[in-house]
Short mmCIF file of C-alpha atoms and ligand atoms in Angstrom, two decimals:
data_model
loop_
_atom_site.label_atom_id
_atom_site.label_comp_id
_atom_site.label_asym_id
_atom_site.label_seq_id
_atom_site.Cartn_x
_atom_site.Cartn_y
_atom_site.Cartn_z
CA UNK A 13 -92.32 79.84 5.92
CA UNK A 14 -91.65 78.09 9.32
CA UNK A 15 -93.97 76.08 11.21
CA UNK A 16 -94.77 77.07 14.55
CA UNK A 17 -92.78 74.98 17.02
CA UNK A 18 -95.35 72.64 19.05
CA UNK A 19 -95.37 73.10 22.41
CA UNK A 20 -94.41 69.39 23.16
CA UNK A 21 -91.56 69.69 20.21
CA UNK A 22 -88.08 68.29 21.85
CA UNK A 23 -86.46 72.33 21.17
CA UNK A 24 -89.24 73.53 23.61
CA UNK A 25 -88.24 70.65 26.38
CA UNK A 26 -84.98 70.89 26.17
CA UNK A 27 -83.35 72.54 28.96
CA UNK A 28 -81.41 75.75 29.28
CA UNK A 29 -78.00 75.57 29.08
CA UNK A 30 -76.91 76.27 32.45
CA UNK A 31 -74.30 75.46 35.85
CA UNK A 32 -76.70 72.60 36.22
CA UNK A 33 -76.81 70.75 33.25
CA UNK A 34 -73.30 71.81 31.64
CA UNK A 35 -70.16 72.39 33.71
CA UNK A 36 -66.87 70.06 34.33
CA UNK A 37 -64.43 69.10 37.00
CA UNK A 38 -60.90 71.61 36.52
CA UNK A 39 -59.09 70.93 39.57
CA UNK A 40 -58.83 68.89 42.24
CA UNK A 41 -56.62 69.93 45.34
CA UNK A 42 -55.97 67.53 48.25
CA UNK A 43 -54.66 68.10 51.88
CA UNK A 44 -53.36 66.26 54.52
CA UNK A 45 -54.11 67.64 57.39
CA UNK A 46 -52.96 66.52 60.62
CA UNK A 47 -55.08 67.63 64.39
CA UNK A 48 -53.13 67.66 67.05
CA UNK A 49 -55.49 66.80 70.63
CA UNK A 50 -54.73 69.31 73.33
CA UNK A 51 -54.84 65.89 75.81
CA UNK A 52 -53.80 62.29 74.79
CA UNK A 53 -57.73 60.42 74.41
CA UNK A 54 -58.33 57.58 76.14
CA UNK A 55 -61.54 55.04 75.95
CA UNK A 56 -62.04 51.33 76.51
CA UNK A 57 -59.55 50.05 73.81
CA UNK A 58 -56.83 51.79 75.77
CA UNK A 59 -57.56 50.69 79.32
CA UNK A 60 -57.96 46.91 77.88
CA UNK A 61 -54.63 47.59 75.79
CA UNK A 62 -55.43 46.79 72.17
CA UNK A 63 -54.90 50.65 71.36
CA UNK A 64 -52.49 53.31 72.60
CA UNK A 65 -54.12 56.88 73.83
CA UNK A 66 -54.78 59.19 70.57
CA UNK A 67 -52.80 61.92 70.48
CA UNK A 68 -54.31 63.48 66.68
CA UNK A 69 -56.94 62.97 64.13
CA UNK A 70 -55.33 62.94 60.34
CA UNK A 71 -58.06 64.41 57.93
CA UNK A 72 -57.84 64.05 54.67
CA UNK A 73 -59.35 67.47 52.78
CA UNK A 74 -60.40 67.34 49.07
CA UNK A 75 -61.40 70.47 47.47
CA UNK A 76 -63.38 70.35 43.80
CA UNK A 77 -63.49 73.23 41.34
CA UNK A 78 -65.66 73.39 38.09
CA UNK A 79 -65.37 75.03 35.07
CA UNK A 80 -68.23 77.07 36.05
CA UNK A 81 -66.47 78.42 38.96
CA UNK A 82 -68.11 76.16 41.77
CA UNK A 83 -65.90 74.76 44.44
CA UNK A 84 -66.62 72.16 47.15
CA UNK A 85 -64.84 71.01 50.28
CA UNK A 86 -65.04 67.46 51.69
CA UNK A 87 -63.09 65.72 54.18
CA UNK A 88 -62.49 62.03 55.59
CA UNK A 89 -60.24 61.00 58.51
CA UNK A 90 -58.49 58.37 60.42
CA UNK A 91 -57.51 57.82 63.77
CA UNK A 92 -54.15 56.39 64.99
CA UNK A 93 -52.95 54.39 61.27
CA UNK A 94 -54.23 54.76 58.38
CA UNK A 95 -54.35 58.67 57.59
CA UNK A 96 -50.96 59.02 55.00
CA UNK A 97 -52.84 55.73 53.11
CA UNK A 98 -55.56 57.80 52.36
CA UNK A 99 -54.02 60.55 51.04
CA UNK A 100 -51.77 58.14 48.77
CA UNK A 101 -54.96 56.77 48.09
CA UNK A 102 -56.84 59.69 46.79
CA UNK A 103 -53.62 61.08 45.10
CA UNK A 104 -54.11 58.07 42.77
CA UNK A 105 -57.60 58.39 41.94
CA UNK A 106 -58.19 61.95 41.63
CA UNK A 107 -57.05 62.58 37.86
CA UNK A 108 -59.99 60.35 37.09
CA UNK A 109 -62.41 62.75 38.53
CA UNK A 110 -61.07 65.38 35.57
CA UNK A 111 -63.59 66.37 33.11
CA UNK A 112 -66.41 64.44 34.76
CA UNK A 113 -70.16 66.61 35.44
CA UNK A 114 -70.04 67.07 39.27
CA UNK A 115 -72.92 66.88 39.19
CA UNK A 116 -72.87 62.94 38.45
CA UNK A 117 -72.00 62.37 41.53
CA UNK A 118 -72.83 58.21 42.17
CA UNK A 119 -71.02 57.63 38.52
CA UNK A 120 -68.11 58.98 39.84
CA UNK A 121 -67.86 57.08 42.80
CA UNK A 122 -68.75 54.20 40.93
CA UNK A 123 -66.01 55.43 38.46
CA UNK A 124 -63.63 55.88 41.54
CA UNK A 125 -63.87 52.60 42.78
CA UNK A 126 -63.64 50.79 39.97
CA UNK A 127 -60.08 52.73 39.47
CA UNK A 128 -59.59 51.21 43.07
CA UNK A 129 -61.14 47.86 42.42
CA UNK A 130 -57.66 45.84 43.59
CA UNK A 131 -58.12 47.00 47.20
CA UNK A 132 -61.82 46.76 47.37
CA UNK A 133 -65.16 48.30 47.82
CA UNK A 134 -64.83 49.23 51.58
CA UNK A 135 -62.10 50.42 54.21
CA UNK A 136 -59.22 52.66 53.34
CA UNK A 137 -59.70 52.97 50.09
CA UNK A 138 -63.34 54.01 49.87
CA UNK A 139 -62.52 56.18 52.65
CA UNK A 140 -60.21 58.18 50.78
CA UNK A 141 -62.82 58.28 47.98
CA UNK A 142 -65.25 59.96 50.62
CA UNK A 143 -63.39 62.89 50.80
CA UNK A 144 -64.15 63.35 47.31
CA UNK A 145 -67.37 62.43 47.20
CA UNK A 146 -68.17 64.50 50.29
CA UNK A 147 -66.86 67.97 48.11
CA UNK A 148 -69.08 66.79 45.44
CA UNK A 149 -72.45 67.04 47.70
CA UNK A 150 -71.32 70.20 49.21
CA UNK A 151 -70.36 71.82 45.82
CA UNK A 152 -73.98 70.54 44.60
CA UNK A 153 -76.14 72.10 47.67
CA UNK A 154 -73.75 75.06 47.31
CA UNK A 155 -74.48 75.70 43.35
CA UNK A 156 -77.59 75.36 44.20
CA UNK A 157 -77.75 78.21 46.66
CA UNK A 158 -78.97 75.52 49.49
CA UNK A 159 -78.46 73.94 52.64
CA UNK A 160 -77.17 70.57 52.06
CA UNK A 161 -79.92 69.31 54.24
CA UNK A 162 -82.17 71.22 52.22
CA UNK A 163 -80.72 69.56 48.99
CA UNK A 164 -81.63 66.15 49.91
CA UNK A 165 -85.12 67.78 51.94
CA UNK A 166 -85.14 68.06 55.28
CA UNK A 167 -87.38 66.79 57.99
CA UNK A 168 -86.54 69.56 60.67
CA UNK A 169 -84.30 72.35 60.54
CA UNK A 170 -82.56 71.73 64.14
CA UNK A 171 -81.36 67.88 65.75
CA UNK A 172 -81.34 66.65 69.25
CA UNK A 173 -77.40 66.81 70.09
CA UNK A 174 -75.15 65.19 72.96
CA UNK A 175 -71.88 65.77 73.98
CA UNK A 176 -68.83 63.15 74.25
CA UNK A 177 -65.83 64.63 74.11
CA UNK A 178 -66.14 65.67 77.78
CA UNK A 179 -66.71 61.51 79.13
CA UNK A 180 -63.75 60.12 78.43
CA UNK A 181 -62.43 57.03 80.54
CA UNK A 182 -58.93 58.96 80.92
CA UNK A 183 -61.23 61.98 82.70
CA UNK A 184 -61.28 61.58 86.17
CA UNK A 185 -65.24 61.69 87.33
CA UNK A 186 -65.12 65.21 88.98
CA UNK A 187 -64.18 66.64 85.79
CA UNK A 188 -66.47 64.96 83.84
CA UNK A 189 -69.11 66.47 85.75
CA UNK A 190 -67.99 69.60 84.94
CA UNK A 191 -67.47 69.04 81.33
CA UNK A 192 -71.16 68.04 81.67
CA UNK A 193 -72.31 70.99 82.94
CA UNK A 194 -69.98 73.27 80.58
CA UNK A 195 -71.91 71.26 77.77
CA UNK A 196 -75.52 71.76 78.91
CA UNK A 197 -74.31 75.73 79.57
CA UNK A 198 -73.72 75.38 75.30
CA UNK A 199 -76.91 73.85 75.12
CA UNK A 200 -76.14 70.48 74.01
CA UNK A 201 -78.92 68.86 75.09
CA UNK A 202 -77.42 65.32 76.36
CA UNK A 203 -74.18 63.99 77.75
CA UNK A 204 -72.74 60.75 77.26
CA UNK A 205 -69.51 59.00 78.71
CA UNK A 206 -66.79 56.18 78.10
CA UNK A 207 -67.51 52.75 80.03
CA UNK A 208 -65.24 49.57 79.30
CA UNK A 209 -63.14 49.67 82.66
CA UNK A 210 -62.06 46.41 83.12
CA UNK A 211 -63.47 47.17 86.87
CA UNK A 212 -67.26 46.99 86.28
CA UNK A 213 -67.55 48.61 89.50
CA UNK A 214 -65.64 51.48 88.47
CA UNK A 215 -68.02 52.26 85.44
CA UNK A 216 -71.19 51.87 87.72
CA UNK A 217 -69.58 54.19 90.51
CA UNK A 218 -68.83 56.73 87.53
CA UNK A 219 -72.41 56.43 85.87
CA UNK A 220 -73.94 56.87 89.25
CA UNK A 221 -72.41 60.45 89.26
CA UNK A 222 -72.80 61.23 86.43
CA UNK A 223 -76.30 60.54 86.84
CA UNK A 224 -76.91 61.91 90.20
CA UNK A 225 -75.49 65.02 89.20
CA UNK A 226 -77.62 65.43 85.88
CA UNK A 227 -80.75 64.48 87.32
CA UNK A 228 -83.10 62.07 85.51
CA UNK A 229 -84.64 65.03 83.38
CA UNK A 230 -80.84 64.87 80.91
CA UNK A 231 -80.58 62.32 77.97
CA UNK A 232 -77.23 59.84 79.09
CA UNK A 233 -75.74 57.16 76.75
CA UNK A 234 -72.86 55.61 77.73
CA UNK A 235 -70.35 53.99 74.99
CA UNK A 236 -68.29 50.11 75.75
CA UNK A 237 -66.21 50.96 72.49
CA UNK A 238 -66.42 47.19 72.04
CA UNK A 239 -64.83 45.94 75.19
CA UNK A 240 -67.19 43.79 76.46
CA UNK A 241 -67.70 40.03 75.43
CA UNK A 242 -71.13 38.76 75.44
CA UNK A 243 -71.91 37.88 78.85
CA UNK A 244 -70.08 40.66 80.59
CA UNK A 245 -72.45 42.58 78.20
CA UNK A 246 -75.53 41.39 79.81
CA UNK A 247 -74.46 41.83 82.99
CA UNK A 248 -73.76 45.66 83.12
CA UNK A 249 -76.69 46.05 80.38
CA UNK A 250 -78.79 45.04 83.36
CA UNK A 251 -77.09 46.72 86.00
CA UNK A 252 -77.67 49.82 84.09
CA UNK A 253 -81.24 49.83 83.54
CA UNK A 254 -81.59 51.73 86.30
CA UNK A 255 -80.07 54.72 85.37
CA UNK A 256 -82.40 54.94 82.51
CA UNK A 257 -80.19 55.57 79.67
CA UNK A 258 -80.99 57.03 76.22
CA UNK A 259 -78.90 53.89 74.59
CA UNK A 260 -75.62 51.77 75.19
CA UNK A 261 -72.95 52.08 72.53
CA UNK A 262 -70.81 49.44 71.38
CA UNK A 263 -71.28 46.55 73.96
CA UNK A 264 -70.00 44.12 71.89
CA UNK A 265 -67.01 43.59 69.13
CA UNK A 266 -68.54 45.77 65.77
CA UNK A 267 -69.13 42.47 64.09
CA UNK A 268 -70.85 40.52 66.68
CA UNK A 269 -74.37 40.94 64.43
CA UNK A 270 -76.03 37.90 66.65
CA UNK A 271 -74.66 38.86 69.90
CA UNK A 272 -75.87 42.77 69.28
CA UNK A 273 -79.24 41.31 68.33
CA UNK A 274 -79.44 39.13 71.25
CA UNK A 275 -78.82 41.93 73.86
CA UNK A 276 -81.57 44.28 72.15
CA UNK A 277 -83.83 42.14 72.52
CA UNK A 278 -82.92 41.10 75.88
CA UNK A 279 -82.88 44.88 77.59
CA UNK A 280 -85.05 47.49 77.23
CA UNK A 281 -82.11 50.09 77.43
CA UNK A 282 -81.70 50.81 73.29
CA UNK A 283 -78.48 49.47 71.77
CA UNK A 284 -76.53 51.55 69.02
CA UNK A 285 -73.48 50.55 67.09
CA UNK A 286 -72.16 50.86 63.70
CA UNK A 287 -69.51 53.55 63.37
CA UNK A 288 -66.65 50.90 63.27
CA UNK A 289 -68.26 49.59 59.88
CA UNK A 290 -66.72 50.99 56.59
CA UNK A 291 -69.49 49.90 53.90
CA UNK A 292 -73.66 49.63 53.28
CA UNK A 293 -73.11 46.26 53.03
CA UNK A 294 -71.92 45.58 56.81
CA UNK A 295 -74.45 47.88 57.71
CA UNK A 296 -76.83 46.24 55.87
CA UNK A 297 -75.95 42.97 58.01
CA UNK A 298 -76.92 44.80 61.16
CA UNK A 299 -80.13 46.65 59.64
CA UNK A 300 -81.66 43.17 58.40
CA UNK A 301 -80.85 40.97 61.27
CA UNK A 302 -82.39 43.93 64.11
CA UNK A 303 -78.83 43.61 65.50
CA UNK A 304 -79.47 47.56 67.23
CA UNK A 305 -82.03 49.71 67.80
CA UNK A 306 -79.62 52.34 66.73
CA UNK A 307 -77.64 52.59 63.87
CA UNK A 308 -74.93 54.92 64.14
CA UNK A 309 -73.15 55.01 61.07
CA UNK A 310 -70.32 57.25 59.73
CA UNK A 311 -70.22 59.28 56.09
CA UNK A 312 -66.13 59.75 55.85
CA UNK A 313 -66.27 55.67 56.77
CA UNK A 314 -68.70 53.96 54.92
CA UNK A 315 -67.32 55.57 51.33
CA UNK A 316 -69.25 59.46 51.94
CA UNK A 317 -72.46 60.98 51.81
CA UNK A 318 -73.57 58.70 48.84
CA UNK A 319 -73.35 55.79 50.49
CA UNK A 320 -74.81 57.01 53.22
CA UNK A 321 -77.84 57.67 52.12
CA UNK A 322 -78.04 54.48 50.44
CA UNK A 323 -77.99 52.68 54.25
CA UNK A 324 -80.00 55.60 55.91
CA UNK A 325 -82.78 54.36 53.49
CA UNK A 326 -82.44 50.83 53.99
CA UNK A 327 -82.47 51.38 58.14
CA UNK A 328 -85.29 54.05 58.09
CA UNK A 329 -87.15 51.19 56.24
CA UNK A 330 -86.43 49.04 59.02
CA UNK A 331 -87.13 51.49 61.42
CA UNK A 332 -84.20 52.21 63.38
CA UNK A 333 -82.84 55.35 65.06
CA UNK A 334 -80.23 57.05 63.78
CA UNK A 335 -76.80 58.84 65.85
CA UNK A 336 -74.21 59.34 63.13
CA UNK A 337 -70.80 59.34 64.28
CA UNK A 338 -68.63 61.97 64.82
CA UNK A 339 -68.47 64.45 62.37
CA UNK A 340 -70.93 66.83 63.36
CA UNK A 341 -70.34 69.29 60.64
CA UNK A 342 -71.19 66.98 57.36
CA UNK A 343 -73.65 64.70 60.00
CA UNK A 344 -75.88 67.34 61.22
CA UNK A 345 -77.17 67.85 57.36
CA UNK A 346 -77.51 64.03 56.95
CA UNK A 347 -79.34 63.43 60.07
CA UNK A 348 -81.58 66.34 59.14
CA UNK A 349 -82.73 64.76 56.37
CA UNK A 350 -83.67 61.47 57.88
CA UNK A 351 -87.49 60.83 58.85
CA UNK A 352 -87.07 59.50 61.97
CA UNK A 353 -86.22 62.08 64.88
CA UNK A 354 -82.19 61.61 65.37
CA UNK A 355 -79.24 62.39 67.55
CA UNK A 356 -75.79 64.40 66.30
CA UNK A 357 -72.52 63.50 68.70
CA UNK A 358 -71.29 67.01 69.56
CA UNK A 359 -67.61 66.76 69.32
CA UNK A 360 -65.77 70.34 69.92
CA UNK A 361 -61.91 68.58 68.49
CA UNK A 362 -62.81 69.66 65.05
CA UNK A 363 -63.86 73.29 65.62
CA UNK A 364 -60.45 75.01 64.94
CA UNK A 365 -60.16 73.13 61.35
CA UNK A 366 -62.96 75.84 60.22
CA UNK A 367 -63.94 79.29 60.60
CA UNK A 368 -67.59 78.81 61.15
CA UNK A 369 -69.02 77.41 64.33
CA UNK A 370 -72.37 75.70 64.79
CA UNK A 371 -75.23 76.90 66.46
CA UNK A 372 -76.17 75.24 69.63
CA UNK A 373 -79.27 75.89 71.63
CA UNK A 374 -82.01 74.27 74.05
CA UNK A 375 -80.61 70.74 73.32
CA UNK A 376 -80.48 70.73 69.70
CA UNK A 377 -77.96 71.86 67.02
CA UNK A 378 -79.14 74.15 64.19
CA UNK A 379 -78.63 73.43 60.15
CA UNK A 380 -76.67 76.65 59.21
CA UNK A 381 -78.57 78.82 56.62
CA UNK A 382 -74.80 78.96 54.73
CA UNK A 383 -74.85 76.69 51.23
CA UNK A 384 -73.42 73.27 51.00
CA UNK A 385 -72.08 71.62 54.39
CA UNK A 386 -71.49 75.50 55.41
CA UNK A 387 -67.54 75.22 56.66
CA UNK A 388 -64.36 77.19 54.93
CA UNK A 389 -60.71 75.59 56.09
CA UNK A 390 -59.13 77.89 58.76
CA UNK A 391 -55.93 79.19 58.81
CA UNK A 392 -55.21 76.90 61.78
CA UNK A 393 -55.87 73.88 59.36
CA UNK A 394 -53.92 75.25 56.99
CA UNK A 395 -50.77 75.68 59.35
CA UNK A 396 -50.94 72.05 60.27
CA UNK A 397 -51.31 70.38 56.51
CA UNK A 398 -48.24 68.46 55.93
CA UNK A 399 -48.88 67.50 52.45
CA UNK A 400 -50.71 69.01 49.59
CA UNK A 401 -51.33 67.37 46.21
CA UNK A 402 -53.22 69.17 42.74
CA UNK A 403 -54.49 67.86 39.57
CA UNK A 404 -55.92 69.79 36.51
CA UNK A 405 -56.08 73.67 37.13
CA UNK A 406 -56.91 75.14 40.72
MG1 MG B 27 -68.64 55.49 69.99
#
């Protein structure tokens, strides 16, 4: 005779076997992908001649597949050097992510960089492992049927966006205007544009346009990518008060912490940076030392979606804003899910990578109801891979 199980007995906890609790990495396949950009890009770093004009954007594609059946898709990039390094990069590391729960997902980046330990815990190499660990979050939201924003719970189901592909330095003003209007007409709610001339007066005359022509009613950041030194700084931070700008990007070299906390608190226009920084733990220095009032940092740079999160909690604590960088398409889910009311940077170069678009409207950009990040490679991205790489079974 058997005893009736109790209802706190461990058979009666334990849970179901199920895709959840019991499936393994097969196959990883990764792709070097390179963008071509239909006009050579020009911002600050070009007109003060530390960079040429960008002419492509490498991505670096992983895609994850399960035992189970469950697939993911992540991606990282680099602009100008840098992209073939992490492909080598995550051609060396992958193998390591065979047999592993996906679901693990900060044990295998842990597990990742360890492999990588040599080079380091930031920069290239943890940028290659963000591809991975991107594919990993999107295969998790997808198995579970959700949203990624709704996998880590979101906070609004649409996010204030702006546009800056259209505000380039190398776009002569007229044009700018209409790639303003042509923005608004998508509904992206606010329009921001390249400063950094080594002419001062030739920013100001292109911000007073650009201004003018928007009216006051139209959220306008403008962006220094760096270019100015410390007093130069506070000199067109205060000649632009007037135009009442939502924030002023990059003033200062990406690892001037004291001279980005000196300017916010000397203006009352909001300073953002961070999207040159490639860990948490340079973040961290700006989050701690109120270097910005916001932080604008980037998933494919600072090592993917897991470390992201890690320095979104650590700057909603110190209550900062929050404008990812770039990547709309994995950013619009993270910025989602943060408390604090955000901005995603509308950029329209990576559209023809993927066959879905996103949903623009009345100023904000919409969460797709698709699972996972929501995006399927095109056929377009597929014609312009020039390497592919597999491991295990795809
Ligand atoms: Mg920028």
């Amino acid at each position: 005779m058997t005893a009736p199980a109790s209802p706190t007995s461990p058979t009666s906890l334990a849970s179901p076997e199920g895709d959840a609790t019991s499936d393994r990495v097969t196959g990883v396949r990764l792709r070097a992908v390179h963008l071509p950009l239909t006009t050579p890009v020009s911002d600050a770093k070009v007109l003060t001649g530390r960079q040429r004009a960008m002419t492509e954007v490498a991505f670096l594609f992983a895609e994850v597949r399960t035992a189970r059946g469950h697939e993911g898709l992540g991606f990282s990039y680099s602009k100008r050097a840098g992209g073939p390094a992490q492909f080598t990069h995550a051609c060396e590391v992958a193998p390591e992510l065979l047999g592993e729960d996906p679901s693990d997902i900060a044990k295998i980046w842990t597990k990742l960089v360890w492999a990588s330990a040599s080079v380091g815990r930031s920069g290239l190499s943890t940028q290659a492992i963000a591809a991975i660990d991107i594919a990993l979050w999107d295969l998790k939201a997808k198995r579970a049927g959700l949203p990624l924003a709704k996998l880590l719970g979101a906070h609004r189901d649409s996010v204030r966006c702006y546009n800056t592909s259209g505000g380039f330095l190398h776009t002569p003003v007229e044009q700018v205007l209409d790639n303003a209007d042509a923005s608004l007409a998508r509904g992206v709610g606010g329009i921001k544009i390249k400063v950094g001339h080594p002419d001062h007066a030739v920013d100001l005359r292109r911000l007073s346009a650009v201004r003018e022509h928007l009216g006051a009613g139209v959220p306008l950041m403008v962006d220094a990518n760096q270019q100015w030194d410390r007093p130069a700084a506070r000199r067109m931070g205060r000649a632009m008060e007037e135009f009442r700008l939502e924030w002023i990007e990059e003033p200062l070299d990406a690892y001037d912490v004291r001279g980005h906390a000196a300017l916010t608190a000397a203006l009352d226009t909001p300073i953002a940076s961070g999207e040159m920084l490639v860990s948490v733990a340079e973040h961290w220095e700006m989050i701690k030392h109120d270097a910005v009032d916001i932080i604008q940092p980037d998933a494919p740079r600072v090592g993917g979606i897991t470390q992201f999160l890690k320095l979104a909690t650590l700057a909603d604590h110190q209550h900062l804003q929050l404008a990812p960088h770039f990547a709309m398409e994995i950013h619009l889910h993270l910025a989602a899910a943060y408390p604090r009311e955000p901005w995603v940077e509308h950029f329209d170069w990576l559209e023809p990578l993927f066959n879905e678009r996103l949903e623009t409207r009345d100023g904000r950009m919409y969460v797709p109801d698709r699972p996972g990040l929501g995006f399927t490679l095109s056929e377009q991205a597929r014609a312009w891979t020039r390497e592919t790489a597999g491991f295990g079974t795809f």
